[in-house]
Coordinates of C-alpha atoms in Angstrom, one line a residue:
X1 CA 31.7 -18.4 36.6
X2 CA 30.3 -15.9 39.2
X3 CA 33.8 -14.9 40.5
X4 CA 34.9 -13.9 37.0
X5 CA 32.1 -11.5 36.5
X6 CA 32.4 -7.7 36.7
X7 CA 30.3 -5.9 39.3
X8 CA 27.7 -4.7 36.9
X9 CA 27.3 -8.3 35.5
X10 CA 26.7 -9.6 39.0
X11 CA 24.0 -6.9 39.5
X12 CA 22.5 -8.2 36.3
X13 CA 22.3 -11.7 37.7
X14 CA 20.6 -10.4 40.8
X15 CA 18.0 -8.6 38.6
X16 CA 17.3 -11.7 36.6
X17 CA 17.0 -13.9 39.7
X18 CA 14.6 -11.4 41.2
X19 CA 12.4 -11.5 38.1
X20 CA 12.3 -15.3 38.4
X21 CA 11.6 -15.3 42.2
X22 CA 8.8 -12.8 41.9
X23 CA 7.2 -14.8 39.0
X24 CA 7.2 -11.8 36.7
X25 CA 6.3 -12.7 33.1
X26 CA 9.5 -11.3 31.7
X27 CA 12.2 -8.7 31.7
X28 CA 14.5 -6.8 29.2
X29 CA 18.3 -6.6 29.7
X30 CA 19.2 -3.6 27.6
X31 CA 22.8 -3.1 28.6
X32 CA 25.0 -1.1 26.1
X33 CA 26.6 -3.2 23.4
X34 CA 29.9 -4.8 24.7
X35 CA 29.0 -5.0 28.4
X36 CA 28.5 -8.8 28.5
X37 CA 24.8 -9.6 28.2
X38 CA 25.8 -13.0 26.9
X39 CA 27.9 -14.0 29.9
X40 CA 25.2 -12.6 32.3
X41 CA 22.6 -14.8 30.6
X42 CA 24.7 -17.9 30.5
X43 CA 25.6 -17.6 34.2
X44 CA 22.0 -17.1 35.1
X45 CA 20.9 -20.1 33.1
X46 CA 23.6 -22.3 34.5
X47 CA 22.6 -21.5 38.1
X48 CA 18.9 -22.0 37.4
X49 CA 19.5 -25.4 35.8
X50 CA 21.9 -26.6 38.4
X51 CA 19.4 -25.6 41.1
X52 CA 16.7 -27.3 39.1
X53 CA 14.6 -24.1 38.9
X54 CA 14.5 -24.4 35.2
X55 CA 14.4 -27.5 33.0
X56 CA 13.4 -26.2 29.5
X57 CA 15.0 -23.2 28.0
X58 CA 14.7 -21.9 24.4
X59 CA 17.2 -19.3 23.1
X60 CA 16.2 -17.5 19.9
X61 CA 18.7 -15.3 18.0
X62 CA 19.8 -14.1 14.5
X63 CA 21.1 -16.9 12.4
X64 CA 24.6 -15.3 12.3
X65 CA 25.0 -15.7 16.1
X66 CA 24.1 -19.4 16.4
X67 CA 27.7 -20.6 16.3
X68 CA 28.8 -18.0 18.9
X69 CA 26.1 -18.9 21.4
X70 CA 26.5 -22.6 20.8
X71 CA 30.3 -22.5 21.5
X72 CA 29.7 -20.6 24.8
X73 CA 26.8 -22.7 26.0
X74 CA 28.6 -26.0 25.4
X75 CA 31.2 -24.9 27.9
X76 CA 28.7 -24.1 30.7
X77 CA 25.1 -24.8 30.0
X78 CA 24.5 -27.5 27.4
X79 CA 20.8 -28.0 28.2
X80 CA 19.5 -25.2 26.1
X81 CA 17.7 -25.4 22.7
X82 CA 18.9 -22.9 20.1
X83 CA 17.0 -21.6 17.2
X84 CA 16.9 -18.6 14.9
X85 CA 14.3 -15.9 14.3
X86 CA 14.0 -17.3 10.7
X87 CA 13.2 -20.8 12.0
X88 CA 10.7 -19.5 14.6
X89 CA 7.9 -19.0 12.0
X90 CA 8.1 -22.5 10.5
X91 CA 8.6 -24.2 13.9
X92 CA 6.0 -22.3 15.9
X93 CA 3.7 -25.3 16.3
X94 CA 6.6 -27.7 17.0
X95 CA 7.9 -25.5 19.7
X96 CA 4.5 -25.0 21.3
X97 CA 3.4 -28.6 21.7
X98 CA 4.6 -31.9 23.2
X99 CA 2.7 -35.2 22.5
X100 CA -0.2 -33.2 21.1
X101 CA -0.5 -31.1 24.3
X102 CA 0.6 -27.5 24.9
X103 CA 4.2 -27.3 26.1
X104 CA 5.1 -24.4 28.3
X105 CA 8.8 -23.4 28.4
X106 CA 10.3 -22.4 31.7
X107 CA 12.2 -19.6 29.9
X108 CA 12.5 -18.2 26.4
X109 CA 15.3 -15.8 25.7
X110 CA 15.4 -13.6 22.6
X111 CA 18.9 -12.2 21.8
X112 CA 19.1 -9.0 19.6
X113 CA 15.4 -8.7 20.4
X114 CA 15.2 -5.3 18.6
X115 CA 15.1 -7.4 15.4
X116 CA 11.5 -8.3 16.2
X117 CA 10.4 -4.9 17.4
X118 CA 7.7 -4.7 14.7
X119 CA 4.5 -6.3 16.2
X120 CA 2.9 -6.8 12.8
X121 CA 5.5 -9.3 11.5
X122 CA 5.1 -13.0 11.4
X123 CA 8.3 -13.4 13.5
X124 CA 6.9 -11.3 16.3
X125 CA 3.5 -13.1 16.3
X126 CA 5.3 -16.5 16.5
X127 CA 7.5 -15.3 19.3
X128 CA 4.4 -14.0 21.2
X129 CA 2.4 -17.1 20.8
X130 CA 4.9 -19.7 22.0
X131 CA 4.0 -20.4 25.7
X132 CA 6.6 -19.6 28.4
X133 CA 6.6 -18.9 32.1
X134 CA 9.3 -16.2 31.6
X135 CA 10.6 -14.2 28.7
X136 CA 13.9 -12.5 28.7
X137 CA 14.8 -10.0 25.9
X138 CA 18.4 -9.0 25.3
X139 CA 19.2 -5.9 23.3
X140 CA 21.7 -3.1 23.3
X141 CA 19.3 -0.8 21.4
X142 CA 15.8 -1.2 22.8
X143 CA 14.3 1.8 21.1
X144 CA 15.7 2.7 17.7
X145 CA 13.2 4.9 15.9
X146 CA 10.0 5.5 17.9
X147 CA 8.2 4.6 21.0
X148 CA 6.0 2.0 19.3
X149 CA 9.1 -0.2 19.3
X150 CA 9.3 0.1 23.1
X151 CA 5.7 -0.9 23.4
X152 CA 6.2 -3.9 21.1
X153 CA 9.1 -5.2 23.2
X154 CA 7.2 -4.9 26.5
X155 CA 4.1 -6.3 24.9
X156 CA 6.1 -9.4 24.0
X157 CA 8.0 -9.5 27.4
X158 CA 4.9 -9.1 29.6
X159 CA 2.4 -10.6 27.2
X160 CA 0.3 -7.4 27.0
X161 CA -0.1 -7.0 30.7
X162 CA 2.0 -3.9 31.3
X163 CA 1.4 -1.1 28.7
X164 CA -2.0 -2.1 27.4
X165 CA -3.0 -1.9 23.7
X166 CA -0.9 0.2 21.4
X167 CA -3.8 2.5 20.7
X168 CA -4.0 3.5 24.4
X169 CA -0.2 3.6 24.7
X170 CA 0.0 6.0 21.8
X171 CA -2.6 8.3 23.3
X172 CA -1.3 8.3 26.9
X173 CA 2.4 8.2 26.3
X174 CA 3.8 8.3 22.8
X175 CA 2.0 11.4 21.5
X176 CA 2.7 13.8 24.4
X177 CA 6.4 12.6 24.7
X178 CA 7.1 13.0 21.0
X179 CA 5.6 16.4 20.9
X180 CA 7.4 17.5 24.0
X181 CA 10.8 16.5 22.5
X182 CA 10.4 18.9 19.6
X183 CA 12.4 22.2 19.8
X184 CA 9.4 24.3 19.0
X185 CA 7.1 22.7 21.5
X186 CA 5.3 25.1 23.9
X187 CA 6.4 25.2 27.6
X188 CA 3.2 23.3 28.6
X189 CA 3.9 20.7 25.9
X190 CA 7.5 20.2 27.1
X191 CA 6.3 19.9 30.7
X192 CA 3.6 17.4 29.8
X193 CA 6.1 15.4 27.7
X194 CA 8.6 15.3 30.6
X195 CA 6.1 14.3 33.2
X196 CA 4.7 11.6 30.9
X197 CA 8.2 10.2 30.1
X198 CA 9.0 10.0 33.8
X199 CA 5.7 8.1 34.5
X200 CA 6.6 5.7 31.7
X201 CA 10.1 5.2 33.0
X202 CA 8.8 4.3 36.5
X203 CA 6.2 1.9 35.1
X204 CA 8.8 -0.2 33.1
X205 CA 11.6 0.1 35.8
X206 CA 10.8 -3.3 37.5
X207 CA 11.1 -5.1 34.2
X208 CA 13.9 -3.3 32.6
X209 CA 17.7 -3.0 33.2
X210 CA 20.0 -0.8 31.2
X211 CA 23.6 0.2 32.0
X212 CA 25.8 2.2 29.6
X213 CA 29.6 2.3 29.3
X214 CA 29.4 5.8 30.7
X215 CA 27.5 4.5 33.8
X216 CA 30.3 1.9 34.4
X217 CA 33.0 4.5 34.0
X218 CA 31.3 6.8 36.5
X219 CA 30.9 4.0 39.0
X220 CA 34.6 3.1 38.8
X221 CA 35.4 6.6 40.1
X222 CA 33.1 6.4 43.1
X223 CA 34.6 6.0 46.6
X224 CA 34.8 2.5 48.1
X225 CA 34.7 0.9 44.6
X226 CA 38.3 -0.3 44.7
X227 CA 37.2 -3.6 46.4
X228 CA 35.0 -4.8 43.6
X229 CA 35.8 -5.8 40.0
X230 CA 34.7 -2.9 37.8
X231 CA 35.0 -3.1 34.0
X232 CA 37.4 -0.5 32.6
X233 CA 37.0 1.2 29.2
X234 CA 39.4 3.2 27.1
X235 CA 38.5 6.6 25.7
X236 CA 36.2 6.9 22.7
X237 CA 36.2 10.0 20.4
X238 CA 33.3 10.1 18.1
X239 CA 33.8 12.6 15.3
X240 CA 31.5 13.8 12.5
X241 CA 33.4 14.7 9.3
X242 CA 31.4 17.2 7.2
X243 CA 32.5 16.3 3.7
X244 CA 31.9 18.1 0.4
X245 CA 30.2 16.6 -2.7
X246 CA 32.4 16.4 -5.8
X247 CA 31.4 18.6 -8.7
X248 CA 29.9 15.6 -10.4
X249 CA 27.9 14.6 -7.3
X250 CA 26.6 18.1 -6.8
X251 CA 25.4 18.4 -10.3
X252 CA 23.6 15.1 -10.2
X253 CA 22.1 15.9 -6.8
X254 CA 20.7 19.3 -7.8
X255 CA 19.4 17.9 -11.0
X256 CA 17.6 15.1 -9.1
X257 CA 16.1 17.5 -6.6
X258 CA 14.8 19.7 -9.5
X259 CA 13.2 16.7 -11.1
X260 CA 11.5 15.7 -7.8
X261 CA 10.1 19.2 -7.3
X262 CA 8.8 19.3 -10.8
X263 CA 7.0 16.0 -10.8
X264 CA 6.2 15.7 -7.1
X265 CA 7.3 13.0 -4.8
X266 CA 4.3 11.5 -3.1
X267 CA 4.4 8.2 -5.1
X268 CA 8.2 7.8 -5.3
X269 CA 9.5 9.3 -2.1
X270 CA 11.3 6.2 -0.8
X271 CA 12.9 5.6 -4.2
X272 CA 14.0 9.2 -4.5
X273 CA 15.5 9.2 -1.0
X274 CA 17.5 6.1 -1.8
X275 CA 18.8 7.7 -5.0
X276 CA 19.8 10.8 -3.1
X277 CA 21.8 8.6 -0.7
X278 CA 23.5 6.9 -3.5
X279 CA 24.7 10.2 -5.0
X280 CA 26.1 11.2 -1.6
X281 CA 28.2 8.0 -1.5
X282 CA 29.3 7.6 -5.1
X283 CA 27.6 8.2 -8.5
X284 CA 28.7 4.7 -9.6
X285 CA 26.0 3.2 -7.3
X286 CA 23.4 4.2 -9.8
X287 CA 21.3 1.8 -11.8
X288 CA 21.4 2.2 -15.6
X289 CA 17.9 3.8 -15.5
X290 CA 18.8 6.3 -12.7
X291 CA 22.0 7.3 -14.6
X292 CA 20.2 7.7 -17.9
X293 CA 17.4 9.8 -16.4
X294 CA 19.8 12.2 -14.8
X295 CA 22.1 12.5 -17.8
X296 CA 19.2 13.7 -20.0
X297 CA 17.8 17.2 -20.4
X298 CA 14.1 18.0 -20.1
X299 CA 13.4 16.7 -23.6
X300 CA 15.1 13.4 -22.9
X301 CA 18.3 14.1 -24.9
X302 CA 21.8 13.8 -23.5
X303 CA 22.8 16.9 -21.5
X304 CA 26.2 18.0 -22.7
X305 CA 26.1 21.4 -21.1
X306 CA 28.3 20.4 -18.2
X307 CA 31.7 18.8 -18.2
X308 CA 31.1 16.9 -15.0
X309 CA 29.9 13.5 -16.3
X310 CA 30.7 9.9 -15.6
X311 CA 32.9 8.3 -18.3
X312 CA 32.3 4.8 -19.4
X313 CA 29.3 4.2 -17.1
X314 CA 28.6 0.4 -16.8
X315 CA 26.1 -0.7 -14.2
X316 CA 27.5 -2.9 -11.4
X317 CA 31.0 -2.7 -13.0
X318 CA 33.9 -0.4 -12.1
X319 CA 36.9 -2.7 -12.7
X320 CA 37.6 -1.0 -16.1
X321 CA 38.2 2.3 -14.3
X322 CA 41.3 3.7 -12.8
X323 CA 41.1 4.2 -9.0
X324 CA 42.0 7.9 -9.6
X325 CA 38.7 8.3 -11.4
X326 CA 36.7 6.5 -8.7
X327 CA 38.3 8.8 -6.1
X328 CA 37.7 12.0 -7.9
X329 CA 34.1 11.3 -8.6
X330 CA 33.2 11.1 -4.9
X331 CA 34.0 13.6 -2.1
X332 CA 33.8 10.7 0.5
X333 CA 36.3 8.6 -1.5
X334 CA 38.7 11.5 -1.6
X335 CA 38.6 12.0 2.1
X336 CA 38.4 8.2 3.0
X337 CA 41.5 7.2 1.0
X338 CA 43.6 10.0 2.5
X339 CA 42.3 9.1 6.0
X340 CA 43.0 5.3 5.6
X341 CA 46.5 6.0 4.2
X342 CA 47.3 8.1 7.3
X343 CA 45.8 5.5 9.8
X344 CA 47.8 2.7 8.2
X345 CA 51.0 4.7 8.4
X346 CA 50.3 5.3 12.1
X347 CA 49.7 1.6 12.8
X348 CA 46.0 1.8 13.4
X349 CA 43.5 -0.9 12.3
X350 CA 40.2 0.2 11.0
X351 CA 36.6 -1.1 10.6
X352 CA 34.9 0.5 7.5
X353 CA 31.1 0.2 7.5
X354 CA 28.7 1.0 4.7
X355 CA 25.0 0.2 4.1
X356 CA 25.9 -0.5 0.4
X357 CA 27.7 -3.6 -0.8
X358 CA 28.5 -1.8 -4.1
X359 CA 30.1 1.0 -2.2
X360 CA 32.3 -1.5 -0.4
X361 CA 33.2 -2.9 -3.9
X362 CA 34.4 0.5 -4.9
X363 CA 36.4 1.0 -1.7
X364 CA 37.9 -2.5 -1.9
X365 CA 39.0 -1.9 -5.5
X366 CA 40.7 1.4 -4.7
X367 CA 42.4 0.1 -1.5
X368 CA 43.6 -3.1 -3.3
X369 CA 45.4 -0.9 -5.8
X370 CA 47.1 0.8 -2.9
X371 CA 48.4 -2.4 -1.3
X372 CA 46.0 -2.5 1.7
X373 CA 45.5 -6.0 3.2
X374 CA 41.9 -6.3 4.1
X375 CA 39.1 -8.7 5.0
X376 CA 35.4 -8.3 4.2
X377 CA 32.0 -9.5 5.5
X378 CA 28.7 -8.7 3.9
X379 CA 25.3 -10.2 3.3
X380 CA 26.6 -12.6 0.6
X381 CA 28.6 -14.5 3.2
X382 CA 25.8 -16.5 4.8
X383 CA 27.8 -19.4 6.4
X384 CA 28.4 -18.6 10.1
X385 CA 31.6 -20.6 10.2
X386 CA 33.1 -18.6 7.4
X387 CA 32.3 -15.3 9.2
X388 CA 33.8 -16.7 12.3
X389 CA 37.0 -17.6 10.5
X390 CA 37.3 -14.1 9.1
X391 CA 36.7 -12.5 12.5
X392 CA 39.3 -14.7 14.1
X393 CA 41.8 -13.9 11.3
X394 CA 41.4 -10.1 11.8
X395 CA 41.6 -10.4 15.6
X396 CA 44.8 -12.5 15.5
X397 CA 46.7 -11.3 12.4
X398 CA 47.9 -7.7 12.5
X399 CA 48.8 -7.5 8.8
X400 CA 45.1 -6.9 8.0
X401 CA 44.7 -3.2 8.6
X402 CA 41.2 -2.9 7.2
X403 CA 38.0 -4.8 7.7
X404 CA 35.1 -3.9 5.3
X405 CA 31.6 -4.7 6.6
X406 CA 28.0 -3.9 5.7
X407 CA 26.2 -2.2 8.5
X408 CA 23.4 -4.6 8.6
X409 CA 25.6 -7.7 8.9
X410 CA 28.9 -6.6 10.4
X411 CA 27.2 -4.5 13.1
X412 CA 25.6 -7.4 14.8
X413 CA 27.2 -9.5 17.5
X414 CA 30.8 -9.4 16.3
X415 CA 33.7 -8.8 18.6
X416 CA 36.4 -6.8 16.7
X417 CA 38.5 -5.2 19.4
X418 CA 41.7 -5.6 17.3
X419 CA 40.5 -2.5 15.5
X420 CA 40.8 0.9 17.2
X421 CA 39.4 3.1 14.4
X422 CA 35.8 2.9 13.0
X423 CA 34.5 4.6 9.8
X424 CA 30.8 5.0 9.2
X425 CA 30.7 5.8 5.5
X426 CA 27.0 6.6 5.3
X427 CA 24.6 7.5 8.2
X428 CA 21.6 5.2 8.7
X429 CA 18.1 6.3 9.2
X430 CA 18.2 4.1 12.3
X431 CA 20.8 5.6 14.7
X432 CA 21.1 2.2 16.5
X433 CA 22.6 0.7 13.3
X434 CA 25.5 3.0 13.5
X435 CA 25.8 2.6 17.3
X436 CA 26.0 -1.2 16.8
X437 CA 28.7 -0.8 14.3
X438 CA 30.8 1.4 16.6
X439 CA 30.5 -1.0 19.5
X440 CA 32.1 -3.9 17.5
X441 CA 35.4 -2.2 18.5
X442 CA 34.4 -0.2 21.6
X443 CA 33.6 -2.9 24.1
X444 CA 35.1 -4.9 27.0
X445 CA 38.5 -6.2 25.8
X446 CA 39.4 -3.0 23.9
X447 CA 42.9 -2.0 25.0
X448 CA 43.4 1.2 22.9
X449 CA 41.5 4.5 22.6
X450 CA 38.9 4.4 19.8
X451 CA 38.2 7.1 17.3
X452 CA 35.1 7.0 15.2
X453 CA 34.6 8.9 11.9
X454 CA 31.1 9.5 10.6
X455 CA 31.2 10.8 7.0
X456 CA 28.3 13.1 6.2
X457 CA 28.0 15.3 3.1
X458 CA 27.1 18.9 3.7
X459 CA 23.7 20.3 2.7
X460 CA 22.3 16.9 1.5
X461 CA 19.8 14.2 2.7
X462 CA 22.6 12.8 4.9
X463 CA 22.7 16.0 7.0
X464 CA 19.0 15.7 7.5
X465 CA 19.3 12.0 8.4
X466 CA 21.9 13.0 11.0
X467 CA 19.5 15.5 12.5
X468 CA 16.9 12.8 12.8
X469 CA 19.4 10.6 14.5
X470 CA 20.0 13.3 17.1
X471 CA 16.2 13.7 17.6
X472 CA 15.7 9.9 18.0
X473 CA 18.6 9.6 20.4
X474 CA 17.2 12.3 22.6
X475 CA 13.8 10.6 22.6
X476 CA 15.4 7.3 23.6
X477 CA 17.5 8.8 26.3
X478 CA 14.6 10.6 28.0
X479 CA 12.2 7.7 27.7
X480 CA 14.4 5.0 29.2
X481 CA 15.8 7.2 31.9
X482 CA 19.4 8.0 30.7
X483 CA 18.7 11.7 30.6
X484 CA 15.8 13.5 32.4
X485 CA 15.5 16.2 29.8
X486 CA 18.0 16.1 26.9
X487 CA 18.6 19.2 24.8
X488 CA 16.2 19.8 22.0
X489 CA 18.4 20.5 19.0
X490 CA 15.9 20.8 16.1
X491 CA 12.3 21.8 15.4
X492 CA 9.8 19.7 13.6
X493 CA 10.2 21.8 10.4
X494 CA 13.9 21.3 10.4
X495 CA 13.4 17.5 10.7
X496 CA 10.9 17.3 7.8
X497 CA 12.7 19.3 5.1
X498 CA 14.1 16.3 3.1
X499 CA 13.7 17.3 -0.5
X500 CA 15.8 20.5 -0.5
X501 CA 19.4 21.3 -1.2
X502 CA 21.3 23.5 1.3
X503 CA 24.7 25.0 0.8
X504 CA 26.9 22.0 -0.1
X505 CA 30.1 23.8 1.0
X506 CA 28.8 24.6 4.5
X507 CA 27.0 22.6 7.1
X508 CA 24.3 24.5 9.0
X509 CA 24.1 21.5 11.4
X510 CA 27.8 21.7 12.2
X511 CA 27.4 25.5 12.9
X512 CA 24.4 24.9 15.1
X513 CA 26.2 22.3 17.2
X514 CA 29.3 24.4 17.4
X515 CA 27.4 27.3 18.9
X516 CA 26.2 24.9 21.7
X517 CA 29.5 23.0 22.2
X518 CA 32.0 25.7 21.9
X519 CA 32.9 25.8 25.6
X520 CA 33.4 22.1 26.1
X521 CA 36.6 20.6 27.7
X522 CA 39.7 20.4 25.5
X523 CA 41.0 17.0 24.2
X524 CA 44.4 15.6 24.6
X525 CA 47.3 16.9 22.4
X526 CA 47.5 13.7 20.3
X527 CA 43.9 13.9 19.3
X528 CA 44.1 17.7 18.7
X529 CA 47.0 17.1 16.3
X530 CA 45.1 14.4 14.5
X531 CA 42.0 16.7 14.1
X532 CA 44.4 19.4 12.8
X533 CA 45.5 17.0 10.1
X534 CA 41.9 16.0 9.3
X535 CA 41.1 19.7 8.8
X536 CA 43.6 19.9 6.0
X537 CA 41.7 17.3 3.9
X538 CA 39.3 19.7 2.1
X539 CA 36.4 19.2 4.4
X540 CA 33.8 21.7 5.7
X541 CA 34.5 21.0 9.3
X542 CA 34.3 18.5 12.2
X543 CA 31.7 18.0 15.0
X544 CA 32.1 16.0 18.2
X545 CA 29.3 13.5 18.2
X546 CA 30.2 12.5 21.7
X547 CA 29.3 15.9 23.2
X548 CA 25.6 15.7 22.1
X549 CA 24.3 14.4 25.4
X550 CA 27.4 14.7 27.6
X551 CA 27.0 15.3 31.4
X552 CA 28.9 18.6 31.3
X553 CA 26.8 19.9 28.4
X554 CA 23.6 19.0 30.1
X555 CA 24.7 20.8 33.3
X556 CA 25.4 24.0 31.3
X557 CA 22.2 23.7 29.4
X558 CA 20.1 23.3 32.6
X559 CA 21.8 26.3 34.1
X560 CA 21.0 28.4 31.0
X561 CA 17.4 27.1 30.9
X562 CA 17.0 28.1 34.6
X563 CA 18.3 31.6 33.9
X564 CA 15.9 31.9 30.9
X565 CA 13.0 31.0 33.2
X566 CA 14.0 33.6 35.7
X567 CA 14.2 36.2 33.0

């Protein structure tokens, strides 16, 4: 197995072996999605078991990945017990004892460990309590929202011996780093945040290994690298499509915001945010109560003052409607259908992700009427073997041009390299969810260039979610050492203004990014021609998500910052 590994995977083996030899309590392998954490782990376990360095190994994972892991382990390392996070809670005592005495595992491995990043959950507490000499956590997204998640993972990995209590961690690390990442932080706050993040990075370094696809690509260009096996990646172009609301969506959205302002939102903020997101996708996602409330005037009577209304509203049913109506009611649907028609004509195959099953229902209905052949995986399909059959069909049968997936299910552990286009229909509060979705296609084994389309409606809650994604990504990159000092794009005030409506025909975020990215390198002609076509589809504009933390952008930013300091 060792000879088949890429160079970065061999380095991962050395890291794991060193952790074992030095009797460390654990480690985190946080390689980017699609770099082969599974094969590194299997090779490590195979060697340890053959050398009789380990006799008892427990591997814990999401239920949907049990079949994948089982198939791989049967080939190389059959002496491993597999279980799921769900089973961990009910089996905690069984897994911790043998013949009425405490049983200590040689090694426990947690795949997709970010799923137990909340230290208050029963699953985390069960994982923490099962005795083991070594714990190895596998995750492509170690920090997704805040630094408490990083603390939780290392608390589990090192059994509380590295970062102390969360209370002390928050005071010493999280608070100064978070404040230093904000655009309106003072120079002293930025300096303290930077110094604190560097200190944290050094502390976790012996227990933490992360390589990104960009790291591997840079290594392949270094001299004297032609004698080793370096993983090769195609190009990825990650585009943000700034989409307009339809007249119906805009009317409903503004009416909802007015209602929220009048009654206040302290007790119903989460519900209101969810409703706002529904409007951005499609008004047909409403519940009957949401629809009725928004269709009435201040006295509770039907509001007939505006012609933009939904005809024949029926909760959870759209089959009685023509696809033309479903398309016209949503700005995203108008853009998406035109895009998918074009991609099919060009011979591309596309993954379409949405957080909403009902949104996938609408997309599926419209595409079916247009003769698309597609497959679908969402939370209703619980059998792992059925999911595996659908994935295999998409990978091997080119007549399927579309694969519809919910972000929570389809973005986890699937290999879908037969697709070379990815559409994120709605941005997630958690940026790692969208990254996981993209990396179903962009991974080792992908032979074509990949283009990603992130659909975001102008001036709405989605634009503010995207701003928060950028902030969270900059926090992650600085803390885990990917960037020493990433650009600060937004102030705290800009991040907190959720219940407002901006200009829905113009994106201030796109304009802000454009002023920073305007002098970046040109793309190839094929992509430029494609972007020129996209610009004809009645959208506000396009941003290049891939430029947010690019090396060339950081170099220009550091030069400008230095010049400002001199002034």
